[in-house]
mmCIF file of C-alpha atoms and ligand atoms in Angstrom:
data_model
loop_
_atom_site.group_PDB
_atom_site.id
_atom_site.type_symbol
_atom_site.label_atom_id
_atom_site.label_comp_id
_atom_site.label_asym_id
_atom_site.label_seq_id
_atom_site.Cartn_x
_atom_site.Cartn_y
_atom_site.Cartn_z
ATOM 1 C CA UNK A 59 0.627 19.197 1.069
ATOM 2 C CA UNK A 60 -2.863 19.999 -0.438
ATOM 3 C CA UNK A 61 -4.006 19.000 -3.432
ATOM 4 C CA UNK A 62 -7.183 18.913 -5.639
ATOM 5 C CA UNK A 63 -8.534 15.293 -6.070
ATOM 6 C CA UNK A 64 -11.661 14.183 -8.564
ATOM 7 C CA UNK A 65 -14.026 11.668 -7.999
ATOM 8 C CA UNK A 66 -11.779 8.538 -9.242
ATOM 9 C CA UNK A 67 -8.835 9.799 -6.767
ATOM 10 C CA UNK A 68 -6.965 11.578 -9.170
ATOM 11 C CA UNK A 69 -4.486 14.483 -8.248
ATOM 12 C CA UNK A 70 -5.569 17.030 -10.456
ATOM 13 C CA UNK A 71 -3.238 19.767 -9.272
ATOM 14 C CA UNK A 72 -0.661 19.482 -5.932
ATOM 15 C CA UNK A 73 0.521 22.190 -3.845
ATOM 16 C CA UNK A 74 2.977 22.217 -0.946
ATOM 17 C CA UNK A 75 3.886 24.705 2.018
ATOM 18 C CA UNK A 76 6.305 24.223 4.498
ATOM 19 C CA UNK A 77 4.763 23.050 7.792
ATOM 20 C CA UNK A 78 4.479 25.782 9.939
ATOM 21 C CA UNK A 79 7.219 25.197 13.520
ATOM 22 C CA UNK A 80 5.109 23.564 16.108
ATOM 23 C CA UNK A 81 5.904 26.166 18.607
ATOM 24 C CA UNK A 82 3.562 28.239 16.489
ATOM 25 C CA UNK A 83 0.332 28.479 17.026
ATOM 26 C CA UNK A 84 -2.983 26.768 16.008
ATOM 27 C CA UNK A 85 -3.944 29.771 14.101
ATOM 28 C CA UNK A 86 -0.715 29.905 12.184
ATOM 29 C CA UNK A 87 -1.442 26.243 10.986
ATOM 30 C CA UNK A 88 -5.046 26.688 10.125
ATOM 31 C CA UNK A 89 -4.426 30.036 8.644
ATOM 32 C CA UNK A 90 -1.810 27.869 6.463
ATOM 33 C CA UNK A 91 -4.505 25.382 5.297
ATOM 34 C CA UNK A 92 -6.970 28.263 4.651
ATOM 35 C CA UNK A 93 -4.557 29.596 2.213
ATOM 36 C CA UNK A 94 -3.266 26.610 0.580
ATOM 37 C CA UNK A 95 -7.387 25.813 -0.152
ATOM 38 C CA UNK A 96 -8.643 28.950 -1.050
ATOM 39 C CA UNK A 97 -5.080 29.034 -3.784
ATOM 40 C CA UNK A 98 -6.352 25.955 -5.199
ATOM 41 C CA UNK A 99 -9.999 27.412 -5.094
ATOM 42 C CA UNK A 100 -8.860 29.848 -7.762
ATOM 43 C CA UNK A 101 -8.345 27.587 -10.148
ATOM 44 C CA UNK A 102 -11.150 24.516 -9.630
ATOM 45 C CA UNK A 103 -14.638 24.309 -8.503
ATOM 46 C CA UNK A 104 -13.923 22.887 -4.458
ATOM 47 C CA UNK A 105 -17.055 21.353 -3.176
ATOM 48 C CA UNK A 106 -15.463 19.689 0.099
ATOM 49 C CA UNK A 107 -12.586 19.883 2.088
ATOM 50 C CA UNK A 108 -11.051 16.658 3.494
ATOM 51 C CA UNK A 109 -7.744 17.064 6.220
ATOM 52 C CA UNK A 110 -5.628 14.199 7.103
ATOM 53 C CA UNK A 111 -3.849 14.825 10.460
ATOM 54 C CA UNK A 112 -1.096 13.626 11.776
ATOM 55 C CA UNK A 113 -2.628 13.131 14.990
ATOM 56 C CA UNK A 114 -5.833 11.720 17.250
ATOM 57 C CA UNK A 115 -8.917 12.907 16.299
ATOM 58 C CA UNK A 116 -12.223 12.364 18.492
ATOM 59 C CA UNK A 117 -14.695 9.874 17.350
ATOM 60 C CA UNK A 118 -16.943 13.548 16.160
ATOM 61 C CA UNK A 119 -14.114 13.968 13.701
ATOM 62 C CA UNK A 120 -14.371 17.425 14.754
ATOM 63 C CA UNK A 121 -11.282 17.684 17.128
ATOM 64 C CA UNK A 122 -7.380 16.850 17.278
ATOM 65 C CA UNK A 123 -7.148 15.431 20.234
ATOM 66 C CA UNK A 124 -3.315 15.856 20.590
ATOM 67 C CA UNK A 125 -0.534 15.855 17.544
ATOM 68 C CA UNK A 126 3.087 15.107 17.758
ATOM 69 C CA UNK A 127 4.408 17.381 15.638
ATOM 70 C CA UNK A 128 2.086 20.334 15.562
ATOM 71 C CA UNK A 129 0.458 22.045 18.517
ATOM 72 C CA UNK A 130 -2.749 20.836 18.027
ATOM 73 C CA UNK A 131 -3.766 20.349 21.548
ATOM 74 C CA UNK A 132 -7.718 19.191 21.753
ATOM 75 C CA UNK A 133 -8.346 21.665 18.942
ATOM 76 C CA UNK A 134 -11.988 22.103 17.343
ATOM 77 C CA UNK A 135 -10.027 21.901 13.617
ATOM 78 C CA UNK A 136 -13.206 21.229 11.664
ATOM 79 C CA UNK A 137 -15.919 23.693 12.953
ATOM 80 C CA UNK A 138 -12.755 26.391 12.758
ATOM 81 C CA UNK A 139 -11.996 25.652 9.164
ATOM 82 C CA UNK A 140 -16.080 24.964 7.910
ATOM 83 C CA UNK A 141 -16.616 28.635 9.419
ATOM 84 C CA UNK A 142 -13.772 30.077 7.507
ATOM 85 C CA UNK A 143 -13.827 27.601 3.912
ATOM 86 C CA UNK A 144 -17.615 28.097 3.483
ATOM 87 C CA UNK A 145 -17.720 24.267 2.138
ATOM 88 C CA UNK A 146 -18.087 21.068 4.168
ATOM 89 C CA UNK A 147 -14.864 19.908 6.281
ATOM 90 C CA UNK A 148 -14.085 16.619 7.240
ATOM 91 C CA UNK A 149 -11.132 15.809 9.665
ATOM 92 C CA UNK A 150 -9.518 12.701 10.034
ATOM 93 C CA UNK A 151 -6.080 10.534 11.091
ATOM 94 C CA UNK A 152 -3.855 10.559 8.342
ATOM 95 C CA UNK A 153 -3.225 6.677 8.597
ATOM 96 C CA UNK A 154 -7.105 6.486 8.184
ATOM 97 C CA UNK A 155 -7.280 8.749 5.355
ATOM 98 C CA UNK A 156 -4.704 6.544 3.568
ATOM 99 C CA UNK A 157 -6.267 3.157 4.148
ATOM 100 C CA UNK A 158 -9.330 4.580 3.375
ATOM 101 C CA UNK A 159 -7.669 5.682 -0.418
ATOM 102 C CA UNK A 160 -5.651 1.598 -0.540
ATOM 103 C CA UNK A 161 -9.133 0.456 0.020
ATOM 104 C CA UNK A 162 -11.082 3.188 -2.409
ATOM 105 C CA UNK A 163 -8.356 3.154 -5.803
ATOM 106 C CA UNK A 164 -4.790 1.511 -4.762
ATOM 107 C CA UNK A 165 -3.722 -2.247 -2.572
ATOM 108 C CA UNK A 166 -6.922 -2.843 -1.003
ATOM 109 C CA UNK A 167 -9.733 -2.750 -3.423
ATOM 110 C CA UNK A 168 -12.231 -5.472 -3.040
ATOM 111 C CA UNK A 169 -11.431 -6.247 0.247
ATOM 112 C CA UNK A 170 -13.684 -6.099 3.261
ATOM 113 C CA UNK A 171 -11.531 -6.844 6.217
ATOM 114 C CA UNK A 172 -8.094 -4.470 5.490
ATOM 115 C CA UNK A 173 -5.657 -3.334 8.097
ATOM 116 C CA UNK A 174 -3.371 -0.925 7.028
ATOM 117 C CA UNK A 175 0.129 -0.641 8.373
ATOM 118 C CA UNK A 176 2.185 2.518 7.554
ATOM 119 C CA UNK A 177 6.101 2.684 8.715
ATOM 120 C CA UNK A 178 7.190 6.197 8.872
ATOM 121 C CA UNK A 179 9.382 7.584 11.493
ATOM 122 C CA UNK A 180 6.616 5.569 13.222
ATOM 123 C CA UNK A 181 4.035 3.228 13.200
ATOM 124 C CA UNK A 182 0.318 4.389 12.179
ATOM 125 C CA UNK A 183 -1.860 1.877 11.317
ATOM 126 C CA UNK A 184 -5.955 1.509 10.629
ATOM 127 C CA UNK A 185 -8.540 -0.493 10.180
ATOM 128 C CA UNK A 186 -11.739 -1.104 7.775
ATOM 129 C CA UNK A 187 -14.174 -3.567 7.924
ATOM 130 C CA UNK A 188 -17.519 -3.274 5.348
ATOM 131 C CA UNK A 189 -16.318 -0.339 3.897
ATOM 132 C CA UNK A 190 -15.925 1.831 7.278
ATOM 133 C CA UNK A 191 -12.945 2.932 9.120
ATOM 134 C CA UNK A 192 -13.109 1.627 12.900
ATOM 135 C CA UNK A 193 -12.301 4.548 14.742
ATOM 136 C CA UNK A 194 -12.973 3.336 17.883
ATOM 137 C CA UNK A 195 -15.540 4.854 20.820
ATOM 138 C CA UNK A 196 -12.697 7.660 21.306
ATOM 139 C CA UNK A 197 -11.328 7.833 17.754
ATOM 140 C CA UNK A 198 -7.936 6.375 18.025
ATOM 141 C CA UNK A 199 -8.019 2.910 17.731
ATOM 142 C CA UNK A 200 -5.238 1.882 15.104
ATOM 143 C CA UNK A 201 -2.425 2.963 17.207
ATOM 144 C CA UNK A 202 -0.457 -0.259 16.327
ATOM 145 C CA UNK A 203 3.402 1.403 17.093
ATOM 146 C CA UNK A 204 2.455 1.335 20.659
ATOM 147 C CA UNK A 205 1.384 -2.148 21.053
ATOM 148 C CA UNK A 206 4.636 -3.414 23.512
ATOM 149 C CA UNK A 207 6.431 -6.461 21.791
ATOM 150 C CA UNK A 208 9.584 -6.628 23.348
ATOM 151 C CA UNK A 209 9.020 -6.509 27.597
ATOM 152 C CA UNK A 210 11.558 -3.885 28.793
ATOM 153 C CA UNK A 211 12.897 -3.506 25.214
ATOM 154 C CA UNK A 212 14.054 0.454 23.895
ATOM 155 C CA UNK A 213 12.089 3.135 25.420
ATOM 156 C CA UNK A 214 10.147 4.943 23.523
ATOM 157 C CA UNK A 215 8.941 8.643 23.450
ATOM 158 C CA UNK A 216 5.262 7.726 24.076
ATOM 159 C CA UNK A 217 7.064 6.933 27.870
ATOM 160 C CA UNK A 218 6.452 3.326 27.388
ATOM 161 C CA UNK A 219 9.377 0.449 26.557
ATOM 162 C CA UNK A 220 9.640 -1.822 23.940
ATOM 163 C CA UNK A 221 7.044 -0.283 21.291
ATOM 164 C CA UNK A 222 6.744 -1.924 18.459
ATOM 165 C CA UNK A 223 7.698 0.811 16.435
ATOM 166 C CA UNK A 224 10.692 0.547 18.124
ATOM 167 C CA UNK A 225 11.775 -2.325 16.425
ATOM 168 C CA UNK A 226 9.966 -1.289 13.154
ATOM 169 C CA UNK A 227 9.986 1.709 11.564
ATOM 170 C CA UNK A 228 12.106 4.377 9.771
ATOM 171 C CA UNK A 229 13.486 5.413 12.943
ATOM 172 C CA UNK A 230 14.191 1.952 14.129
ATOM 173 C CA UNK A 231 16.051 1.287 11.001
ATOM 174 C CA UNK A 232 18.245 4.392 10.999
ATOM 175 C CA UNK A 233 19.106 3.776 14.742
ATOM 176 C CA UNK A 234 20.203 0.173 14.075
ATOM 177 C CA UNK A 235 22.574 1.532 11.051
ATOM 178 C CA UNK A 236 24.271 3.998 12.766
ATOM 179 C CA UNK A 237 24.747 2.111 15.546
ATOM 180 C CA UNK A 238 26.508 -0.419 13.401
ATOM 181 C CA UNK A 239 28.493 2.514 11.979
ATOM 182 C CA UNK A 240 29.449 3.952 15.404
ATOM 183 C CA UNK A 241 31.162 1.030 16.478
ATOM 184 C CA UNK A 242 32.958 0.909 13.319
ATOM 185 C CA UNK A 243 32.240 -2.895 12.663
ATOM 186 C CA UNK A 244 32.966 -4.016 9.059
ATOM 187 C CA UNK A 245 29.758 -4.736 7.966
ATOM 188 C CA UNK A 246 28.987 -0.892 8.179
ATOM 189 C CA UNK A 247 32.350 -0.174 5.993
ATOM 190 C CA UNK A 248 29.678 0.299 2.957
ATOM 191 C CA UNK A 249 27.574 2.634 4.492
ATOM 192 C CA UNK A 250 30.498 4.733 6.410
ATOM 193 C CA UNK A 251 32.111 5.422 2.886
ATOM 194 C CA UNK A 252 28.617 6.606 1.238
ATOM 195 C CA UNK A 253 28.711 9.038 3.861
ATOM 196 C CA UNK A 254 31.684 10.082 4.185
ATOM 197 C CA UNK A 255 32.391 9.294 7.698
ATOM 198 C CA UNK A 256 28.933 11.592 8.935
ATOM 199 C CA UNK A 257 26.842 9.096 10.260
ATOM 200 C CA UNK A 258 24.543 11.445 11.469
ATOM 201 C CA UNK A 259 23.500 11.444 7.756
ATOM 202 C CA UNK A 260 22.428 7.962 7.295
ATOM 203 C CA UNK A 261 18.739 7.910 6.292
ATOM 204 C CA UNK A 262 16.103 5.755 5.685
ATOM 205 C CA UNK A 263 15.516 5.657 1.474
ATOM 206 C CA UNK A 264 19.284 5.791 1.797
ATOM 207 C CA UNK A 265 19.763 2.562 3.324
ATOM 208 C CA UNK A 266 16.959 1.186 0.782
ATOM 209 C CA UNK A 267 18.941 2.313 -2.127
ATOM 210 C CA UNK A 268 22.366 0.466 -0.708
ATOM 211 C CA UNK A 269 20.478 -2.409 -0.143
ATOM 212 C CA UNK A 270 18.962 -2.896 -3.567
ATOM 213 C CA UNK A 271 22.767 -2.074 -4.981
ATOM 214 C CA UNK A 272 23.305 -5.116 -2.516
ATOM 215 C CA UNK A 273 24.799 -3.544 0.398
ATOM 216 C CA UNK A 274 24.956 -6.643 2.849
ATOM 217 C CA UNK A 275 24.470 -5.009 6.111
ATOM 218 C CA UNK A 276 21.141 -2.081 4.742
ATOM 219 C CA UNK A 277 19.823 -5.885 3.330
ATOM 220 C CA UNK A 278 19.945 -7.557 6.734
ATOM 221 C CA UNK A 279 19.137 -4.161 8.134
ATOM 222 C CA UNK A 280 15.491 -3.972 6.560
ATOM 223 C CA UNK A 281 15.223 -8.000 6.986
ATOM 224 C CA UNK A 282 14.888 -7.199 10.547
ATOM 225 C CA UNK A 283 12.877 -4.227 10.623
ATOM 226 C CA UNK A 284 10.731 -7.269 7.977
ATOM 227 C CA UNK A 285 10.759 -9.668 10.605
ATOM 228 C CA UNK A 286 9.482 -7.749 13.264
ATOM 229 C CA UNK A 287 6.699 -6.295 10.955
ATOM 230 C CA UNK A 288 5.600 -9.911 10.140
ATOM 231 C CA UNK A 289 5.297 -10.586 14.161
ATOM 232 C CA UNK A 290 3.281 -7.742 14.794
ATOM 233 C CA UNK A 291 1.228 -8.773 11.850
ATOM 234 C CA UNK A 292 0.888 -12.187 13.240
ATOM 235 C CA UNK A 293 -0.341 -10.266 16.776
ATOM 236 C CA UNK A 294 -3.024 -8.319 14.763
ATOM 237 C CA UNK A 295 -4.298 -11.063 12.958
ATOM 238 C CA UNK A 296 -5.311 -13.104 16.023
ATOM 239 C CA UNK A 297 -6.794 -9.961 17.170
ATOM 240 C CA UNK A 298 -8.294 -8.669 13.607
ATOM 241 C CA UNK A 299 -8.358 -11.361 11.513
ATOM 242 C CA UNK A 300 -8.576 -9.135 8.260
ATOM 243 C CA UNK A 301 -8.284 -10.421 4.899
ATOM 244 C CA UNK A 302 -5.487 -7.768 3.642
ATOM 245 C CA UNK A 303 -2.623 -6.137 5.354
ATOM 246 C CA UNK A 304 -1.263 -2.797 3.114
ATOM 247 C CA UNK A 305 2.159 -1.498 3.954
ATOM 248 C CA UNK A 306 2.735 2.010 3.736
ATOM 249 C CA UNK A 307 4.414 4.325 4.653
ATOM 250 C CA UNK A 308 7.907 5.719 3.334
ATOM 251 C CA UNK A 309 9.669 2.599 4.336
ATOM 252 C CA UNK A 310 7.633 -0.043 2.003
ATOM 253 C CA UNK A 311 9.772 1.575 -0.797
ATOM 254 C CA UNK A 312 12.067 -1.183 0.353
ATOM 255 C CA UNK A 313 9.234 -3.190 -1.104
ATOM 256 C CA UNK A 314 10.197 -7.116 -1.377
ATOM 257 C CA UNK A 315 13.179 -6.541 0.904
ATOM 258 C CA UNK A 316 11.295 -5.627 3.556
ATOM 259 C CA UNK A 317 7.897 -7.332 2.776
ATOM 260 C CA UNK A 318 9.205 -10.638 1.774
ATOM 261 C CA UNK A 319 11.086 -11.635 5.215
ATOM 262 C CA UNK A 320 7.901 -9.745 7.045
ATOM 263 C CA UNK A 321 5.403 -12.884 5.251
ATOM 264 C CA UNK A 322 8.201 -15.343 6.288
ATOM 265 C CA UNK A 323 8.070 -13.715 9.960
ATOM 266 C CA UNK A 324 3.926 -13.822 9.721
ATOM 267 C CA UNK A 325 3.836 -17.207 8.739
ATOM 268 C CA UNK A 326 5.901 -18.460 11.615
ATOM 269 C CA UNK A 327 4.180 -16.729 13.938
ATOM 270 C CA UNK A 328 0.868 -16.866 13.478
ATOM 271 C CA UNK A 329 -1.766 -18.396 15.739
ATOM 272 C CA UNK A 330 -3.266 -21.757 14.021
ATOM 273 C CA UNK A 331 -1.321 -21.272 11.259
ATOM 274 C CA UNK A 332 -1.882 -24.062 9.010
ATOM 275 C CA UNK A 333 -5.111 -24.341 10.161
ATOM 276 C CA UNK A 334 -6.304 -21.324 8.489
ATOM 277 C CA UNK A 335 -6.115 -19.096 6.047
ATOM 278 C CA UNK A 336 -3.434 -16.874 5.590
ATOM 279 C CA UNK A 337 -4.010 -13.136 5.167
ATOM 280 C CA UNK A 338 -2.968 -11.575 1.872
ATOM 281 C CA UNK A 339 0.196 -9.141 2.996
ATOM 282 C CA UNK A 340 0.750 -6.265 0.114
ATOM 283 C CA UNK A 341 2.749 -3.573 -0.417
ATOM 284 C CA UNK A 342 0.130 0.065 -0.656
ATOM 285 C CA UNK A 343 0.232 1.258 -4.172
ATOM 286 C CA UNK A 344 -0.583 5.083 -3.855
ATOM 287 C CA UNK A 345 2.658 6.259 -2.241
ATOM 288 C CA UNK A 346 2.969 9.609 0.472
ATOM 289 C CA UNK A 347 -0.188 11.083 -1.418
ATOM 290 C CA UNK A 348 -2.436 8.090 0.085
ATOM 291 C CA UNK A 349 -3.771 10.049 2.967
ATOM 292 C CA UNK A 350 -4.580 13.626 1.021
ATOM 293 C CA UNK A 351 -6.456 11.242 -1.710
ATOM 294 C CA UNK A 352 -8.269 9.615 1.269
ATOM 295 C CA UNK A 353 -9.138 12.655 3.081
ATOM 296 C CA UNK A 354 -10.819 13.983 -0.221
ATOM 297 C CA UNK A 355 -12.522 11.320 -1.303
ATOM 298 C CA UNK A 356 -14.272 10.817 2.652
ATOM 299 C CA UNK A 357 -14.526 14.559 2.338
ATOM 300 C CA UNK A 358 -16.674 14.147 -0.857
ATOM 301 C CA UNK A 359 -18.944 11.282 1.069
ATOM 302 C CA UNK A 360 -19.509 14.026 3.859
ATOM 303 C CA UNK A 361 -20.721 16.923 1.260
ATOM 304 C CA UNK A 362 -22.953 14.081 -0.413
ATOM 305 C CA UNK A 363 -24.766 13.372 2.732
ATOM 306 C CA UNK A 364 -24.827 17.323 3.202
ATOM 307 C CA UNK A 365 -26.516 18.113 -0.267
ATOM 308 C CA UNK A 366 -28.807 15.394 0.286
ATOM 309 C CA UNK A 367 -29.820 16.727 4.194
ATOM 310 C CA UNK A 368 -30.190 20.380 2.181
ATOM 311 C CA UNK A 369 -32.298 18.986 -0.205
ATOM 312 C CA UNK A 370 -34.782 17.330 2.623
ATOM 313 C CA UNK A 371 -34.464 20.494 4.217
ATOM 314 C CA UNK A 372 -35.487 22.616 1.143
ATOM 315 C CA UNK A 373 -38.030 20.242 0.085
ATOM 316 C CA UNK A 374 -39.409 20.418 3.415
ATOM 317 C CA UNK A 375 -39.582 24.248 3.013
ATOM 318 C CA UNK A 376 -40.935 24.079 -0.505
ATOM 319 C CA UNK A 377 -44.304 21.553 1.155
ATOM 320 C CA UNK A 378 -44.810 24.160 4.344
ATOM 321 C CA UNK A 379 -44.892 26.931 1.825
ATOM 322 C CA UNK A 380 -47.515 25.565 -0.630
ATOM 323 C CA UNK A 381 -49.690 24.488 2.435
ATOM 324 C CA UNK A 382 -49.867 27.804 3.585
ATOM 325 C CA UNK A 383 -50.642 28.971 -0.142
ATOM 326 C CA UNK A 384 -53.349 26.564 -0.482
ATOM 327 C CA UNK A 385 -54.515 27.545 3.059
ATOM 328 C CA UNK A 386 -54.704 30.727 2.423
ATOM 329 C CA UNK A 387 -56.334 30.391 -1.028
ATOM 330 C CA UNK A 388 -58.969 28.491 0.356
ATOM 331 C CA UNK A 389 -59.852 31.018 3.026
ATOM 332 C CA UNK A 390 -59.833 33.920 0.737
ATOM 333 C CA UNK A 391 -62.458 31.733 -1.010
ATOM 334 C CA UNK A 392 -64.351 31.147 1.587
HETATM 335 ZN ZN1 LIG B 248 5.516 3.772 22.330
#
């Protein structure tokens, strides 16, 4: 998805590709991105390019470091694209982009300690303090999914056990439906009948819509994937102690039915509780376009600080070259 965003984070115009099949090439992916920018190019003035990938990018924002779903494998994504784009690039994690855009025009405005917590298939997650993203001395700090919450619990395809985004995520929550609907147990009878018998179709925003038609079993479902969001809340809170936790991500659709039993969950579990104050826990108000509005608007801080350099630089220029003038108009004087 690409899109052209102005200076108050509106999508002027949106454009969409299909993602090129990971097996492909890095070329075939940035020769995507070059195309999708250089359509929109036609019809707006682009001053800056801003990418958010779904993947770890070095603390340079310069390189993917390694991406789950595309073969980005330590690849130099930035310098490749400013060579080809002839504007500035900036690069950065998706999750990062979109906390960045809460913070800058949705959930987060006016705070100055946010942690953002997006539940895809996954768990991304980011933080800002004052205004900056903490990226970490590598780049990758926010990787929340992977913190381990339940010892020896499901294993998880990052090779460890008991992830946390094992417990909450999309993924988590379409495993624990169909494997309610797979043993054929009563509660699932709702969900079984929506699809027909296939429960290899059970999804995700399908689950949400059954629940909010009041679908016992899709309610209790997303309770739990609430409850174990409000733990790992709790966890980052004695570690982060932010102001503002924004939940993202395709599964905060669920909105109340998932956010309301994750506060309940926070409040029980965290650390001095009653002895200080709570953090504010809010659903993120942008939706999946979060992370392209974020990676604009950091985009348009880059080419800011890249005019103003230019300027130095041509100002610099402009002084040498009227020294020399009035050098050499004094010696032909003389
Ligand atoms: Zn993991």
């Amino acid at each position: 998805m690409a899109g052209v965003v102005d200076a108050d984070g509106n999508i002027l115009e949106k454009v969409r590709t299909e993602t090129p099949d990971k097996s492909k090439s890095p070329k075939v992916v940035e020769d995507t991105i070059v195309e999708l920018v250089l359509d929109l190019s036609d019809r707006h003035d682009v001053h800056a390019v801003g990418i958010g990938a779904a993947g770890w990018v070095d603390a340079d924002r310069n390189r993917v470091l390694f991406a789950p779903h595309l073969s980005w494998r330590n690849e130099p994504l930035r310098d490749r694209l400013a060579g080809r784009l002839a504007v500035p690039v900036l690069v950065d994690n998706d999750a990062n982009s979109a906390a960045w855009a809460e913070w800058r025009f949705g959930a987060g405005r006016g705070e100055d300690h946010l942690v953002m917590i997006t539940l895809g298939t996954g768990i991304g997650g980011a933080i800002l303090e004052d205004g900056q993203v903490k990226r970490g001395k590598y780049g990758v700090a926010g990787e929340f999914g992977h913190m381990q919450v339940v010892p020896g619990g499901h294993r998880c395809p990052c090779g460890n056990r008991g992830c946390w985004e094992q417990y909450s995520s999309g993924n988590a929550l379409v495993r624990e439906a169909r494997e309610l609907a797979a043993a054929d147990s009563p509660v699932a009878y709702g969900i079984i009948e929506h699809v027909k018998g296939n429960i290899g179709d059970i999804s995700g925003p399908m689950i949400t819509e059954l629940a909010r038609e009041g679908d016992a079993m899709c309610i209790e479902l997303l309770q739990d994937i609430g409850q174990w969001l409000g733990v790992g809340i709790a966890n980052l809170a004695a570690a982060l102690d932010p102001s503002c936790f924004v939940i993202g991500g395709g599964v905060s659709a669920a909105d109340d039915l998932l956010i309301g039993p994750a506060r309940d969950a926070f409040r029980r579990h965290l650390t001095g509780r009653g002895y200080r104050p709570e953090a504010r826990i809010t659903r993120a108000q942008l939706g999946p376009e979060a992370g392209m509005v974020g990676a604009a608007d950091l985009a348009r801080l880059v080419a800011r600080r890249f005019r103003r350099a230019n300027r130095r630089r041509v100002e610099r220029y402009e002084r040498y070259e009227r020294y020399v003038e009035a050098r050499r108009s004094s010696q032909d004087s003389a």
